[in-house]
């Protein structure tokens, strides 16, 4: 069981945490929403929660709550720039379908 991040994602998170002046990493999880059922949620974390499952990649910690791990196990977090747009991309091998607007997914 693992959640990883690319070097580009780790660089982006490290820079943001440095500018922010605090934080230990990011928390990746899922929430029920959208037309396909689940959506990713990503937030910066100031301190880990006791039941978090913690992964570290390229020196950056990724915390996942145990309930979300079943849906995102094996996911790679990437940070991409396409033209004027930039953002995180979730490469999840468990994803079976994604809604047309790209906001939600199904496993």
Short mmCIF file of N, CA, C and O in Angstrom, two decimals:
data_model
loop_
_atom_site.label_atom_id
_atom_site.label_comp_id
_atom_site.label_asym_id
_atom_site.label_seq_id
_atom_site.Cartn_x
_atom_site.Cartn_y
_atom_site.Cartn_z
N UNK A 1 0.85 -1.18 0.00
CA UNK A 1 0.00 0.00 0.00
C UNK A 1 0.88 1.23 0.00
O UNK A 1 1.77 1.36 0.83
N UNK A 2 0.63 2.11 -0.96
CA UNK A 2 1.44 3.32 -1.03
C UNK A 2 0.75 4.40 -1.83
O UNK A 2 0.00 4.13 -2.75
N UNK A 3 1.02 5.62 -1.45
CA UNK A 3 0.65 6.80 -2.22
C UNK A 3 1.96 7.54 -2.44
O UNK A 3 2.72 7.78 -1.50
N UNK A 4 2.25 7.86 -3.70
CA UNK A 4 3.52 8.49 -4.04
C UNK A 4 3.28 9.85 -4.69
O UNK A 4 2.16 10.20 -5.03
N UNK A 5 4.37 10.57 -4.87
CA UNK A 5 4.29 11.84 -5.60
C UNK A 5 5.50 11.98 -6.51
O UNK A 5 6.57 11.44 -6.21
N UNK A 6 5.29 12.67 -7.60
CA UNK A 6 6.38 12.91 -8.53
C UNK A 6 7.30 13.97 -7.95
O UNK A 6 6.94 14.68 -7.01
N UNK A 7 8.46 14.08 -8.55
CA UNK A 7 9.41 15.11 -8.13
C UNK A 7 8.82 16.50 -8.32
O UNK A 7 9.01 17.39 -7.48
N UNK A 8 8.07 16.72 -9.40
CA UNK A 8 7.44 18.02 -9.66
C UNK A 8 6.43 18.37 -8.57
O UNK A 8 6.38 19.50 -8.09
N UNK A 9 5.63 17.39 -8.14
CA UNK A 9 4.65 17.63 -7.08
C UNK A 9 5.35 17.92 -5.76
O UNK A 9 4.97 18.83 -5.02
N UNK A 10 6.39 17.17 -5.45
CA UNK A 10 7.13 17.38 -4.21
C UNK A 10 7.77 18.77 -4.19
O UNK A 10 7.75 19.45 -3.16
N UNK A 11 8.34 19.19 -5.31
CA UNK A 11 8.94 20.53 -5.40
C UNK A 11 7.89 21.60 -5.15
O UNK A 11 8.13 22.56 -4.42
N UNK A 12 6.73 21.46 -5.77
CA UNK A 12 5.66 22.44 -5.60
C UNK A 12 5.20 22.52 -4.15
O UNK A 12 5.06 23.62 -3.60
N UNK A 13 4.96 21.37 -3.53
CA UNK A 13 4.52 21.35 -2.13
C UNK A 13 5.59 21.94 -1.23
O UNK A 13 5.29 22.76 -0.35
N UNK A 14 6.85 21.59 -1.44
CA UNK A 14 7.95 22.12 -0.61
C UNK A 14 8.03 23.63 -0.72
O UNK A 14 8.19 24.32 0.29
N UNK A 15 7.93 24.14 -1.94
CA UNK A 15 7.98 25.60 -2.13
C UNK A 15 6.82 26.29 -1.43
O UNK A 15 7.00 27.32 -0.79
N UNK A 16 5.63 25.72 -1.55
CA UNK A 16 4.46 26.32 -0.93
C UNK A 16 4.59 26.32 0.59
O UNK A 16 4.30 27.33 1.24
N UNK A 17 5.01 25.19 1.16
CA UNK A 17 5.17 25.12 2.61
C UNK A 17 6.22 26.09 3.10
O UNK A 17 6.08 26.70 4.17
N UNK A 18 7.28 26.27 2.32
CA UNK A 18 8.34 27.20 2.68
C UNK A 18 7.82 28.64 2.69
O UNK A 18 8.08 29.39 3.63
N UNK A 19 7.07 29.01 1.66
CA UNK A 19 6.49 30.36 1.60
C UNK A 19 5.47 30.57 2.71
O UNK A 19 5.34 31.67 3.25
N UNK A 20 4.74 29.53 3.02
CA UNK A 20 3.72 29.58 4.05
C UNK A 20 4.34 29.72 5.44
O UNK A 20 3.72 30.24 6.36
N UNK A 21 5.53 29.16 5.60
CA UNK A 21 6.23 29.27 6.87
C UNK A 21 5.86 28.21 7.89
O UNK A 21 6.33 28.24 9.02
N UNK A 22 5.02 27.28 7.52
CA UNK A 22 4.63 26.20 8.43
C UNK A 22 4.04 25.06 7.62
O UNK A 22 3.69 25.21 6.46
N UNK A 23 3.90 23.91 8.25
CA UNK A 23 3.30 22.75 7.61
C UNK A 23 4.26 21.58 7.55
O UNK A 23 5.47 21.75 7.53
N UNK A 24 3.66 20.38 7.52
CA UNK A 24 4.47 19.16 7.49
C UNK A 24 4.27 18.36 6.21
O UNK A 24 4.96 17.39 5.97
N UNK A 25 3.29 18.75 5.38
CA UNK A 25 3.04 18.03 4.14
C UNK A 25 1.63 18.28 3.65
O UNK A 25 1.05 19.34 3.92
N UNK A 26 1.08 17.29 2.93
CA UNK A 26 -0.27 17.39 2.41
C UNK A 26 -1.10 16.19 2.84
O UNK A 26 -0.56 15.12 3.12
N UNK A 27 -2.41 16.40 2.92
CA UNK A 27 -3.33 15.31 3.20
C UNK A 27 -4.15 15.06 1.95
O UNK A 27 -4.76 15.98 1.41
N UNK A 28 -4.13 13.82 1.49
CA UNK A 28 -4.89 13.41 0.32
C UNK A 28 -6.00 12.48 0.77
O UNK A 28 -5.76 11.56 1.55
N UNK A 29 -7.20 12.75 0.31
CA UNK A 29 -8.33 11.91 0.66
C UNK A 29 -9.40 11.98 -0.41
O UNK A 29 -9.20 12.58 -1.46
N UNK A 30 -10.53 11.37 -0.12
CA UNK A 30 -11.67 11.42 -1.02
C UNK A 30 -12.90 11.85 -0.25
O UNK A 30 -12.98 11.69 0.97
N UNK A 31 -13.85 12.42 -0.98
CA UNK A 31 -15.14 12.77 -0.39
C UNK A 31 -16.21 12.35 -1.38
O UNK A 31 -15.97 12.22 -2.58
N UNK A 32 -17.42 12.11 -0.88
CA UNK A 32 -18.54 11.71 -1.72
C UNK A 32 -19.14 12.97 -2.33
O UNK A 32 -19.56 13.87 -1.61
N UNK A 33 -19.17 13.00 -3.67
CA UNK A 33 -19.69 14.16 -4.38
C UNK A 33 -19.72 13.90 -5.88
O UNK A 33 -19.18 12.90 -6.35
N UNK A 34 -20.27 14.82 -6.62
CA UNK A 34 -20.21 14.78 -8.08
C UNK A 34 -21.06 13.71 -8.72
O UNK A 34 -21.75 12.94 -8.07
N UNK A 35 -20.99 13.66 -10.04
CA UNK A 35 -21.84 12.73 -10.79
C UNK A 35 -21.30 11.31 -10.80
O UNK A 35 -22.05 10.37 -11.04
N UNK A 36 -20.02 11.11 -10.51
CA UNK A 36 -19.46 9.76 -10.49
C UNK A 36 -19.31 9.20 -9.09
O UNK A 36 -18.98 8.04 -8.91
N UNK A 37 -19.48 10.02 -8.07
CA UNK A 37 -19.52 9.50 -6.71
C UNK A 37 -18.43 9.95 -5.76
O UNK A 37 -18.67 10.21 -4.61
N UNK A 38 -17.17 10.05 -6.23
CA UNK A 38 -16.06 10.43 -5.35
C UNK A 38 -15.26 11.56 -5.97
O UNK A 38 -15.14 11.66 -7.19
N UNK A 39 -14.70 12.39 -5.13
CA UNK A 39 -13.81 13.46 -5.59
C UNK A 39 -12.59 13.49 -4.67
O UNK A 39 -12.67 13.15 -3.49
N UNK A 40 -11.46 13.88 -5.24
CA UNK A 40 -10.24 13.99 -4.45
C UNK A 40 -10.30 15.27 -3.62
O UNK A 40 -10.86 16.27 -4.04
N UNK A 41 -9.71 15.20 -2.45
CA UNK A 41 -9.52 16.42 -1.65
C UNK A 41 -8.06 16.44 -1.23
O UNK A 41 -7.47 15.42 -0.87
N UNK A 42 -7.49 17.61 -1.33
CA UNK A 42 -6.07 17.79 -1.04
C UNK A 42 -5.94 19.06 -0.22
O UNK A 42 -6.49 20.10 -0.59
N UNK A 43 -5.23 18.97 0.90
CA UNK A 43 -5.04 20.14 1.75
C UNK A 43 -3.65 20.10 2.37
O UNK A 43 -3.08 19.03 2.56
N UNK A 44 -3.14 21.28 2.68
CA UNK A 44 -1.86 21.36 3.36
C UNK A 44 -2.08 21.08 4.84
O UNK A 44 -3.11 21.43 5.39
N UNK A 45 -1.12 20.40 5.45
CA UNK A 45 -1.27 19.93 6.83
C UNK A 45 -0.23 20.56 7.73
O UNK A 45 0.96 20.56 7.42
N UNK A 46 -0.70 21.10 8.86
CA UNK A 46 0.21 21.67 9.84
C UNK A 46 0.71 20.63 10.82
O UNK A 46 1.82 20.72 11.32
N UNK A 47 -0.12 19.63 11.10
CA UNK A 47 0.31 18.53 11.96
C UNK A 47 -0.50 17.27 11.63
O UNK A 47 -1.67 17.35 11.25
N UNK A 48 0.15 16.13 11.75
CA UNK A 48 -0.50 14.86 11.43
C UNK A 48 -1.53 14.51 12.49
O UNK A 48 -1.41 14.91 13.65
N UNK A 49 -2.54 13.77 12.08
CA UNK A 49 -3.56 13.25 12.98
C UNK A 49 -3.16 11.82 13.34
O UNK A 49 -2.55 11.12 12.54
N UNK A 50 -3.52 11.40 14.54
CA UNK A 50 -3.08 10.10 15.06
C UNK A 50 -3.34 8.92 14.12
O UNK A 50 -2.50 8.04 13.99
N UNK A 51 -4.50 8.89 13.45
CA UNK A 51 -4.81 7.73 12.62
C UNK A 51 -4.38 7.88 11.15
O UNK A 51 -4.65 7.01 10.33
N UNK A 52 -3.70 8.97 10.81
CA UNK A 52 -3.20 9.15 9.44
C UNK A 52 -2.20 8.06 9.07
O UNK A 52 -1.39 7.65 9.90
N UNK A 53 -2.29 7.60 7.84
CA UNK A 53 -1.26 6.74 7.27
C UNK A 53 -0.31 7.69 6.55
O UNK A 53 -0.75 8.48 5.71
N UNK A 54 0.98 7.67 6.91
CA UNK A 54 1.93 8.65 6.38
C UNK A 54 2.88 7.99 5.39
O UNK A 54 3.50 6.97 5.70
N UNK A 55 2.98 8.60 4.21
CA UNK A 55 3.93 8.18 3.19
C UNK A 55 4.87 9.36 2.96
O UNK A 55 4.49 10.51 3.15
N UNK A 56 6.10 9.07 2.59
CA UNK A 56 7.05 10.15 2.29
C UNK A 56 7.71 9.86 0.96
O UNK A 56 8.16 8.75 0.71
N UNK A 57 7.74 10.89 0.11
CA UNK A 57 8.33 10.76 -1.21
C UNK A 57 9.05 12.06 -1.54
O UNK A 57 8.47 13.14 -1.38
N UNK A 58 10.29 11.97 -1.96
CA UNK A 58 11.11 13.15 -2.31
C UNK A 58 11.16 14.14 -1.15
O UNK A 58 11.17 15.34 -1.35
N UNK A 59 11.15 13.62 0.08
CA UNK A 59 11.26 14.47 1.26
C UNK A 59 9.98 15.15 1.68
O UNK A 59 9.99 15.99 2.58
N UNK A 60 8.84 14.82 1.06
CA UNK A 60 7.56 15.44 1.40
C UNK A 60 6.61 14.37 1.91
O UNK A 60 6.50 13.29 1.34
N UNK A 61 5.90 14.68 2.99
CA UNK A 61 4.96 13.73 3.58
C UNK A 61 3.57 13.87 2.96
O UNK A 61 3.08 14.98 2.77
N UNK A 62 2.97 12.71 2.70
CA UNK A 62 1.59 12.64 2.23
C UNK A 62 0.82 11.85 3.26
O UNK A 62 1.14 10.69 3.53
N UNK A 63 -0.18 12.48 3.87
CA UNK A 63 -1.00 11.83 4.88
C UNK A 63 -2.33 11.44 4.27
O UNK A 63 -2.92 12.20 3.51
N UNK A 64 -2.78 10.24 4.61
CA UNK A 64 -4.04 9.71 4.08
C UNK A 64 -4.83 9.12 5.24
O UNK A 64 -4.29 8.37 6.05
N UNK A 65 -6.12 9.47 5.31
CA UNK A 65 -6.95 8.85 6.35
C UNK A 65 -7.24 7.41 5.93
O UNK A 65 -7.34 7.11 4.74
N UNK A 66 -7.36 6.51 6.88
CA UNK A 66 -7.53 5.08 6.57
C UNK A 66 -8.74 4.77 5.68
O UNK A 66 -8.67 3.88 4.85
N UNK A 67 -9.84 5.50 5.81
CA UNK A 67 -11.03 5.25 4.99
C UNK A 67 -10.77 5.58 3.52
O UNK A 67 -11.26 4.89 2.63
N UNK A 68 -10.02 6.63 3.26
CA UNK A 68 -9.73 7.03 1.87
C UNK A 68 -8.72 6.12 1.22
O UNK A 68 -8.72 5.97 -0.01
N UNK A 69 -7.85 5.50 2.01
CA UNK A 69 -6.76 4.70 1.45
C UNK A 69 -7.26 3.58 0.54
O UNK A 69 -6.64 3.29 -0.48
N UNK A 70 -8.38 3.00 0.85
CA UNK A 70 -8.93 1.93 0.02
C UNK A 70 -9.21 2.40 -1.40
O UNK A 70 -9.09 1.63 -2.35
N UNK A 71 -9.57 3.67 -1.56
CA UNK A 71 -9.90 4.22 -2.88
C UNK A 71 -8.69 4.77 -3.63
O UNK A 71 -8.71 4.88 -4.84
N UNK A 72 -7.64 5.16 -2.89
CA UNK A 72 -6.51 5.84 -3.54
C UNK A 72 -5.18 5.11 -3.39
O UNK A 72 -4.14 5.64 -3.77
N UNK A 73 -5.22 3.87 -2.88
CA UNK A 73 -3.99 3.10 -2.77
C UNK A 73 -3.35 2.95 -4.15
O UNK A 73 -4.02 2.61 -5.12
N UNK A 74 -2.08 3.25 -4.25
CA UNK A 74 -1.37 3.16 -5.52
C UNK A 74 -1.37 4.46 -6.31
O UNK A 74 -0.77 4.55 -7.38
N UNK A 75 -2.04 5.49 -5.81
CA UNK A 75 -2.14 6.76 -6.53
C UNK A 75 -0.81 7.50 -6.51
O UNK A 75 -0.09 7.52 -5.51
N UNK A 76 -0.50 8.13 -7.63
CA UNK A 76 0.66 9.01 -7.73
C UNK A 76 0.15 10.43 -7.91
O UNK A 76 -0.65 10.71 -8.81
N UNK A 77 0.59 11.32 -7.04
CA UNK A 77 0.23 12.72 -7.11
C UNK A 77 1.26 13.43 -7.97
O UNK A 77 2.46 13.32 -7.74
N UNK A 78 0.80 14.14 -8.99
CA UNK A 78 1.69 14.85 -9.91
C UNK A 78 1.28 16.31 -9.94
O UNK A 78 0.14 16.66 -9.61
N UNK A 79 2.19 17.18 -10.33
CA UNK A 79 1.90 18.59 -10.53
C UNK A 79 2.27 18.93 -11.95
O UNK A 79 3.42 18.75 -12.36
N UNK A 80 1.29 19.39 -12.73
CA UNK A 80 1.53 19.62 -14.16
C UNK A 80 1.19 21.05 -14.55
O UNK A 80 0.33 21.69 -13.95
N UNK A 81 1.89 21.51 -15.57
CA UNK A 81 1.62 22.81 -16.19
C UNK A 81 1.27 22.56 -17.64
O UNK A 81 2.03 21.92 -18.37
N UNK A 82 0.12 23.05 -18.05
CA UNK A 82 -0.32 22.92 -19.44
C UNK A 82 -0.75 24.30 -19.91
O UNK A 82 -1.83 24.76 -19.54
N UNK A 83 0.08 24.93 -20.70
CA UNK A 83 -0.23 26.30 -21.13
C UNK A 83 -0.24 27.23 -19.94
O UNK A 83 0.72 27.29 -19.17
N UNK A 84 -1.34 27.94 -19.77
CA UNK A 84 -1.47 28.86 -18.64
C UNK A 84 -2.03 28.20 -17.38
O UNK A 84 -2.09 28.82 -16.33
N UNK A 85 -2.44 26.95 -17.51
CA UNK A 85 -3.03 26.22 -16.38
C UNK A 85 -1.99 25.36 -15.68
O UNK A 85 -1.10 24.81 -16.32
N UNK A 86 -2.14 25.25 -14.37
CA UNK A 86 -1.30 24.37 -13.59
C UNK A 86 -2.12 23.81 -12.45
O UNK A 86 -3.08 24.42 -12.00
N UNK A 87 -1.73 22.62 -12.01
CA UNK A 87 -2.44 22.03 -10.89
C UNK A 87 -2.02 20.60 -10.64
O UNK A 87 -1.20 20.03 -11.37
N UNK A 88 -2.59 20.02 -9.61
CA UNK A 88 -2.29 18.65 -9.26
C UNK A 88 -3.09 17.69 -10.14
O UNK A 88 -4.24 17.97 -10.48
N UNK A 89 -2.47 16.58 -10.47
CA UNK A 89 -3.13 15.52 -11.23
C UNK A 89 -2.98 14.24 -10.41
O UNK A 89 -1.92 13.96 -9.87
N UNK A 90 -4.05 13.46 -10.37
CA UNK A 90 -4.08 12.23 -9.59
C UNK A 90 -4.05 11.05 -10.56
O UNK A 90 -4.99 10.85 -11.32
N UNK A 91 -2.98 10.29 -10.53
CA UNK A 91 -2.85 9.10 -11.36
C UNK A 91 -3.21 7.89 -10.49
O UNK A 91 -2.34 7.35 -9.80
N UNK A 92 -4.48 7.52 -10.52
CA UNK A 92 -5.03 6.50 -9.63
C UNK A 92 -5.35 5.23 -10.41
O UNK A 92 -6.27 5.23 -11.24
N UNK A 93 -4.65 4.14 -10.15
CA UNK A 93 -4.91 2.89 -10.87
C UNK A 93 -6.27 2.27 -10.53
O UNK A 93 -6.74 1.40 -11.24
N UNK A 94 -6.91 2.72 -9.46
CA UNK A 94 -8.21 2.18 -9.05
C UNK A 94 -9.38 2.85 -9.75
O UNK A 94 -10.50 2.36 -9.69
N UNK A 95 -9.12 3.97 -10.41
CA UNK A 95 -10.18 4.71 -11.09
C UNK A 95 -10.74 3.89 -12.25
O UNK A 95 -10.00 3.46 -13.11
N UNK A 96 -12.05 3.71 -12.25
CA UNK A 96 -12.69 2.96 -13.33
C UNK A 96 -13.39 3.89 -14.32
O UNK A 96 -13.59 3.55 -15.47
N UNK A 97 -13.80 5.05 -13.83
CA UNK A 97 -14.53 5.99 -14.67
C UNK A 97 -14.38 7.39 -14.08
O UNK A 97 -14.19 7.54 -12.88
N UNK A 98 -14.45 8.38 -14.94
CA UNK A 98 -14.35 9.77 -14.51
C UNK A 98 -15.49 10.53 -15.17
O UNK A 98 -15.81 10.28 -16.33
N UNK A 99 -16.09 11.46 -14.45
CA UNK A 99 -17.20 12.21 -15.04
C UNK A 99 -16.67 13.15 -16.13
O UNK A 99 -15.48 13.46 -16.18
N UNK A 100 -17.55 13.60 -16.98
CA UNK A 100 -17.17 14.45 -18.10
C UNK A 100 -16.54 15.77 -17.69
O UNK A 100 -15.68 16.29 -18.39
N UNK A 101 -16.94 16.32 -16.56
CA UNK A 101 -16.37 17.60 -16.13
C UNK A 101 -15.04 17.42 -15.41
O UNK A 101 -14.35 18.39 -15.13
N UNK A 102 -14.69 16.17 -15.09
CA UNK A 102 -13.40 15.91 -14.45
C UNK A 102 -13.37 16.15 -12.95
O UNK A 102 -12.31 16.08 -12.33
N UNK A 103 -14.52 16.40 -12.36
CA UNK A 103 -14.56 16.70 -10.93
C UNK A 103 -14.67 15.47 -10.04
O UNK A 103 -14.33 15.52 -8.88
N UNK A 104 -15.19 14.38 -10.58
CA UNK A 104 -15.37 13.20 -9.74
C UNK A 104 -14.99 11.93 -10.49
O UNK A 104 -14.82 11.94 -11.71
N UNK A 105 -14.87 10.83 -9.73
CA UNK A 105 -14.47 9.56 -10.31
C UNK A 105 -15.18 8.41 -9.61
O UNK A 105 -15.82 8.60 -8.58
N UNK A 106 -15.05 7.22 -10.18
CA UNK A 106 -15.66 6.02 -9.62
C UNK A 106 -14.59 4.92 -9.59
O UNK A 106 -13.78 4.82 -10.50
N UNK A 107 -14.63 4.10 -8.55
CA UNK A 107 -13.71 2.96 -8.47
C UNK A 107 -14.46 1.66 -8.65
O UNK A 107 -15.64 1.60 -8.53
#
